[in-house]
Amino acid sequence: MTYSGIIFDIKRFSINDGPGIRTTIFLKGCPLRCVWCHNPEGISPQPQRIYTRKKCIGCHTCVDECPVKALCLHPEGIVADEERCTLCRHCEEVCPTLAMKFAGRQWAMQDLMEEIEKERKVMTDSGGGVTLCGGEPLMHHTYLMELLTQLGQRNFHRCVDTTLYASNDVVRQVVQNCELLLVDLKHMDSDIHRRYTGVPNEPILQNLRMIAQMGADFFIRVPLIEGVNADETNIEASARFLESLPWTRKTVNLLPYHDIGKGKHEKLGTQYNPDDLAMATPGEATNQRCISQFAAHGIKAIIGG
C-alpha cells in the first residue's frame, strides 16, 4: 500500500544534516511545542497559510478570488477568517508577488522518489544521502517506514533527525531501517523539559538508552540556550547521562540559540514565546565551559553542525 505524507520543505545540497551533501525532507507535524522552535510551520500536521506582509502590494486579487470569501484587506494586511477558509490554496495560485503561500502539501511516494533521484549523483559522490526531519518524522510512522524502505531499496544513506518522542516499538523499527540518527537532547529535568517543550522527557531518555543498547549510530544535538539548558547543572547531568550509554560515537553538537522562528510565527499569524520566557544566545565563555564539561566525561562537543 502507498501512503501520502504532508511535507513542508525539501532542502537540497544540505551539509548540516548528516554526512556529505544531502537532500533533507521536512515532514509536517510535531508532538512538541518548543518555545524556541525555528520551524514553527512544522508543528501542525495540517497545511498552513503563510502571509508575508512586506511582499503584499494590496492588489486585492486574493480577496476577490477567494471561493469562500475568507479573506479581507485591512491596514495591517490580509486577514483570514480561519473558520471559513478551506485551505484550497487558490490565494497562493493567484497572488502576483508570492505574499501568500502555504506550508505543507501531500507528496505521493513515487513523486517524492523522483524528486530525490534528481540529486543522486551529488549525494553519492559526496558520501551523503537523504535526511528525514520535521516537525517530528516519527509522528508519521506508516509513511516514514515506507519512505525508509523505498530509500533503502535505492541504496541511499538514510538519516533520521528526531526528538525520539515516540513509542519504543516505533523507535525500534526506525533504528532497524536507517543508518544514522540525529537526536535532540533538550533538558535532563523533566519538569523543565515540559515547561519549554510541552512534553516530559522520560520517553526520550528511555528511547535513547534503548537505541544505544541496540548499537545504533547517532549524534546528539543540544539546542544551547542561556536561561534554559546551558547552566552548569544541566550540562553536567547531560554529560553524565550520555557517558553512561554504550555508545561508540560519543559526539555532541551544541547548537547556540537564535530567534529565526520569530519571523516565521509572524507570517503564520501565531506568537513566538507567548509567555516571554527568558532565552538568550550563549556567549563564548559558556560555549567553552560546556565543551570542557562534556570532555571531562569522554564526549566530544562541537559548536554547530
Coordinates of C-alpha atoms in Angstrom, one line a residue:
M1 CA 0.0 0.0 0.0
T2 CA 1.3 3.5 -0.9
Y3 CA 0.8 6.4 1.5
S4 CA 0.9 10.2 1.1
G5 CA 2.7 12.4 3.6
I6 CA 2.5 16.1 4.2
I7 CA 5.9 17.7 3.6
F8 CA 6.6 21.4 4.2
D9 CA 10.0 21.7 2.6
I10 CA 12.7 19.9 0.7
K11 CA 16.2 21.2 1.2
R12 CA 18.8 20.2 -1.4
F13 CA 22.6 20.4 -1.1
S14 CA 22.4 20.3 2.7
I15 CA 25.7 19.9 4.6
N16 CA 24.4 20.2 8.2
D17 CA 22.0 17.2 8.4
G18 CA 24.4 14.3 8.3
P19 CA 27.5 13.2 6.4
G20 CA 28.2 14.5 2.9
I21 CA 25.8 16.5 0.8
R22 CA 22.2 15.6 1.5
T23 CA 18.6 16.1 0.5
T24 CA 16.6 16.9 3.6
I25 CA 12.8 16.1 3.7
F26 CA 10.8 18.1 6.3
L27 CA 7.6 16.2 7.4
K28 CA 4.9 18.3 8.9
G29 CA 3.6 17.7 12.4
C30 CA 5.3 17.5 15.8
P31 CA 4.1 16.5 19.3
L32 CA 6.5 19.0 20.9
R33 CA 5.9 22.7 21.2
C34 CA 9.4 24.0 21.8
V35 CA 9.3 27.7 22.7
W36 CA 12.4 28.4 20.5
C37 CA 11.3 26.3 17.6
H38 CA 12.9 27.6 14.4
N39 CA 10.5 25.6 12.2
P40 CA 7.1 26.5 13.6
E41 CA 5.5 25.8 10.3
G42 CA 6.3 22.2 11.0
I43 CA 4.4 21.9 14.3
S44 CA 0.8 21.5 13.0
P45 CA 0.3 18.4 10.9
Q46 CA -2.0 20.3 8.5
P47 CA -1.1 22.7 5.7
Q48 CA -1.0 26.3 6.8
R49 CA -1.2 29.7 5.1
I50 CA 2.0 31.8 5.3
Y51 CA 1.5 35.5 4.7
T52 CA 4.5 37.8 4.1
R53 CA 3.2 41.3 4.7
K54 CA 6.2 43.1 3.1
K55 CA 5.6 41.3 -0.2
C56 CA 1.9 42.3 -0.3
I57 CA 1.1 45.1 -2.7
G58 CA -2.6 45.3 -1.6
C59 CA -3.8 44.4 -5.1
H60 CA -7.0 42.7 -3.6
T61 CA -6.7 39.8 -6.0
C62 CA -6.7 37.1 -3.4
V63 CA -9.6 38.8 -1.6
D64 CA -11.7 39.0 -4.8
E65 CA -10.9 35.5 -6.0
C66 CA -11.3 33.6 -2.7
P67 CA -14.1 31.0 -3.4
V68 CA -15.4 31.2 0.2
K69 CA -14.8 34.9 0.8
A70 CA -12.5 34.1 3.7
L71 CA -10.0 37.0 3.1
C72 CA -10.2 40.7 3.6
L73 CA -7.7 43.6 3.3
H74 CA -7.0 45.6 6.5
P75 CA -4.5 48.3 7.2
E76 CA -2.2 45.6 8.7
G77 CA -2.6 43.5 5.5
I78 CA -4.6 40.5 4.5
V79 CA -6.6 38.9 7.3
A80 CA -8.2 35.5 7.0
D81 CA -11.4 34.1 8.6
E82 CA -10.0 30.7 9.7
E83 CA -13.5 29.2 10.2
R84 CA -14.4 29.9 6.6
C85 CA -11.0 29.1 5.0
T86 CA -10.9 25.6 3.4
L87 CA -7.2 25.7 2.6
C88 CA -7.9 25.4 -1.1
R89 CA -4.7 27.3 -1.9
H90 CA -6.3 29.4 -4.6
C91 CA -4.9 32.6 -2.9
E92 CA -1.4 31.2 -3.3
E93 CA -2.1 30.5 -7.0
V94 CA -3.3 34.0 -7.8
C95 CA -1.0 36.1 -5.7
P96 CA 1.3 38.0 -8.1
T97 CA 4.0 38.7 -5.5
L98 CA 4.1 35.4 -3.7
A99 CA 3.0 37.1 -0.5
M100 CA 0.5 34.3 0.1
K101 CA 2.0 30.8 0.3
F102 CA 1.2 27.5 2.0
A103 CA 3.4 25.3 4.1
G104 CA 2.7 21.7 3.6
R105 CA 1.4 19.6 0.7
Q106 CA 0.9 15.9 0.1
W107 CA 3.6 14.0 -1.7
A108 CA 2.8 10.6 -3.2
M109 CA 5.7 8.2 -2.6
Q110 CA 6.6 7.8 -6.3
D111 CA 6.6 11.6 -6.9
L112 CA 8.9 12.1 -3.9
M113 CA 11.3 9.4 -5.0
E114 CA 11.5 11.0 -8.4
E115 CA 12.3 14.3 -6.7
I116 CA 15.0 12.8 -4.6
E117 CA 16.6 10.9 -7.5
K118 CA 17.4 14.3 -9.2
E119 CA 20.3 14.8 -6.8
R120 CA 21.5 11.2 -6.7
K121 CA 25.0 11.8 -8.2
V122 CA 25.8 14.7 -5.9
M123 CA 24.7 12.8 -2.8
T124 CA 26.5 9.6 -3.8
D125 CA 29.8 11.3 -4.9
S126 CA 30.0 13.2 -1.6
G127 CA 29.1 10.3 0.7
G128 CA 25.8 11.9 1.5
G129 CA 22.2 10.7 1.3
V130 CA 18.7 11.6 2.5
T131 CA 17.8 13.0 5.9
L132 CA 14.2 12.9 7.2
C133 CA 13.2 15.5 9.7
G134 CA 10.4 17.9 10.6
G135 CA 8.5 18.6 12.6
E136 CA 8.9 15.1 14.0
P137 CA 9.2 12.4 11.4
L138 CA 8.4 9.6 13.9
M139 CA 4.9 11.2 14.3
H140 CA 4.2 9.8 10.8
H141 CA 5.2 6.2 11.4
T142 CA 3.5 4.5 8.4
Y143 CA 4.6 7.0 5.8
L144 CA 8.1 7.2 7.4
M145 CA 8.6 3.4 7.3
E146 CA 7.5 3.2 3.6
L147 CA 9.8 6.1 2.8
L148 CA 12.8 4.5 4.6
T149 CA 12.1 1.2 2.8
Q150 CA 12.0 2.9 -0.6
L151 CA 15.2 4.8 0.1
G152 CA 16.9 1.6 1.3
Q153 CA 15.9 -0.2 -1.9
R154 CA 17.5 2.6 -3.8
N155 CA 20.7 2.3 -1.7
F156 CA 20.5 5.8 -0.3
H157 CA 22.2 6.5 3.0
R158 CA 19.3 7.2 5.4
C159 CA 19.4 9.6 8.3
V160 CA 16.5 10.5 10.7
D161 CA 16.5 13.7 12.7
T162 CA 14.3 13.1 15.7
T163 CA 13.4 14.0 19.2
L164 CA 12.7 10.3 19.9
Y165 CA 9.4 11.3 21.5
A166 CA 7.5 8.2 20.3
S167 CA 6.8 4.6 21.4
N168 CA 9.6 2.1 21.9
D169 CA 8.2 0.0 19.0
V170 CA 8.2 2.9 16.5
V171 CA 11.7 3.9 17.5
R172 CA 13.0 0.3 17.3
Q173 CA 11.6 -0.1 13.7
V174 CA 13.1 3.2 12.6
V175 CA 16.5 2.3 14.0
Q176 CA 16.4 -1.0 12.1
N177 CA 15.7 0.8 8.8
C178 CA 18.2 3.7 8.8
E179 CA 21.9 4.2 9.0
L180 CA 22.1 7.2 11.3
L181 CA 20.0 9.2 13.7
L182 CA 20.4 12.9 14.8
V183 CA 18.8 13.0 18.3
D184 CA 17.8 16.2 20.2
L185 CA 18.5 16.3 23.9
K186 CA 16.9 19.5 25.2
H187 CA 16.9 19.1 29.0
M188 CA 17.6 16.5 31.7
D189 CA 14.9 17.8 34.1
S190 CA 11.5 16.5 33.1
D191 CA 9.5 19.4 34.6
I192 CA 11.7 22.0 32.9
H193 CA 11.6 20.0 29.7
R194 CA 7.8 20.1 29.9
R195 CA 7.7 23.8 30.6
Y196 CA 9.7 24.6 27.4
T197 CA 8.5 21.8 25.1
G198 CA 5.1 20.8 26.3
V199 CA 6.1 17.2 27.0
P200 CA 8.1 15.3 29.6
N201 CA 11.5 13.8 28.8
E202 CA 11.2 10.3 30.2
P203 CA 10.2 8.7 26.9
I204 CA 13.1 10.4 25.2
L205 CA 15.6 9.3 27.7
Q206 CA 14.2 5.7 27.7
N207 CA 14.5 5.6 23.9
L208 CA 18.0 7.0 23.9
R209 CA 19.1 4.2 26.3
M210 CA 17.3 1.7 24.0
I211 CA 18.9 2.8 20.7
A212 CA 22.4 2.9 22.4
Q213 CA 21.8 -0.7 23.6
M214 CA 20.7 -1.7 20.1
G215 CA 24.1 -0.4 18.7
A216 CA 22.5 2.4 16.6
D217 CA 24.7 5.1 15.2
F218 CA 23.6 8.5 16.4
F219 CA 24.8 12.0 17.1
I220 CA 23.3 14.1 19.9
R221 CA 22.2 17.7 19.2
V222 CA 21.7 20.1 22.1
P223 CA 20.0 23.4 21.4
L224 CA 22.1 25.5 23.7
I225 CA 20.1 28.3 25.3
E226 CA 21.1 30.6 28.2
G227 CA 18.3 30.7 30.7
V228 CA 17.0 27.2 29.7
N229 CA 19.6 24.5 29.5
A230 CA 23.1 26.0 29.2
D231 CA 23.7 26.1 33.0
E232 CA 26.4 24.0 34.6
T233 CA 24.0 21.7 36.4
N234 CA 22.1 20.7 33.3
I235 CA 25.2 20.3 31.2
E236 CA 26.8 18.1 33.9
A237 CA 23.6 16.0 34.1
S238 CA 23.5 15.6 30.3
A239 CA 27.2 14.6 30.1
R240 CA 26.8 12.0 32.9
F241 CA 23.8 10.5 31.2
L242 CA 25.5 10.3 27.8
E243 CA 28.6 8.9 29.4
S244 CA 26.5 6.0 30.8
L245 CA 25.3 4.9 27.4
P246 CA 27.0 2.1 25.4
W247 CA 27.7 4.5 22.6
T248 CA 30.8 4.5 20.4
R249 CA 30.5 7.8 18.5
K250 CA 30.2 10.0 21.7
T251 CA 29.8 13.3 19.8
V252 CA 27.5 16.1 20.7
N253 CA 26.6 19.1 18.5
L254 CA 25.9 22.2 20.6
L255 CA 23.5 24.5 18.6
P256 CA 23.5 28.0 20.0
Y257 CA 20.1 29.7 20.3
H258 CA 18.8 32.0 17.6
D259 CA 15.3 33.5 17.2
I260 CA 14.8 32.9 13.5
G261 CA 11.4 31.3 14.4
K262 CA 10.1 34.7 15.5
G263 CA 9.7 36.0 11.9
K264 CA 8.1 32.7 10.8
H265 CA 5.5 32.9 13.6
E266 CA 4.5 36.4 12.4
K267 CA 3.9 35.0 8.9
L268 CA 1.8 32.2 10.3
G269 CA -0.2 34.5 12.5
T270 CA 1.0 32.8 15.6
Q271 CA 3.0 34.1 18.6
Y272 CA 6.6 33.4 19.3
N273 CA 7.4 32.7 23.0
P274 CA 4.0 33.8 24.2
D275 CA 4.9 33.6 27.9
D276 CA 8.0 35.8 27.3
L277 CA 10.3 33.2 28.8
A278 CA 13.9 34.3 29.2
M279 CA 16.1 32.9 26.4
A280 CA 19.5 34.1 25.1
T281 CA 22.4 33.1 22.8
P282 CA 25.2 31.7 25.0
G283 CA 28.5 33.6 24.9
E284 CA 31.9 32.2 24.1
A285 CA 32.7 31.5 27.8
T286 CA 29.6 29.4 28.1
N287 CA 30.3 27.5 24.9
Q288 CA 33.8 26.7 26.1
R289 CA 32.7 25.7 29.6
C290 CA 30.1 23.3 28.0
I291 CA 32.7 21.8 25.7
S292 CA 35.0 21.2 28.8
Q293 CA 32.2 19.7 30.8
F294 CA 31.4 17.1 28.1
A295 CA 35.1 16.4 27.5
A296 CA 35.5 15.6 31.2
H297 CA 33.1 12.7 30.5
G298 CA 34.8 11.5 27.4
I299 CA 32.4 13.2 25.0
K300 CA 33.4 15.5 22.1
A301 CA 31.3 18.6 21.9
I302 CA 31.3 20.7 18.8
I303 CA 29.7 24.1 18.4
G304 CA 27.3 24.0 15.4
G305 CA 26.9 21.1 13.0

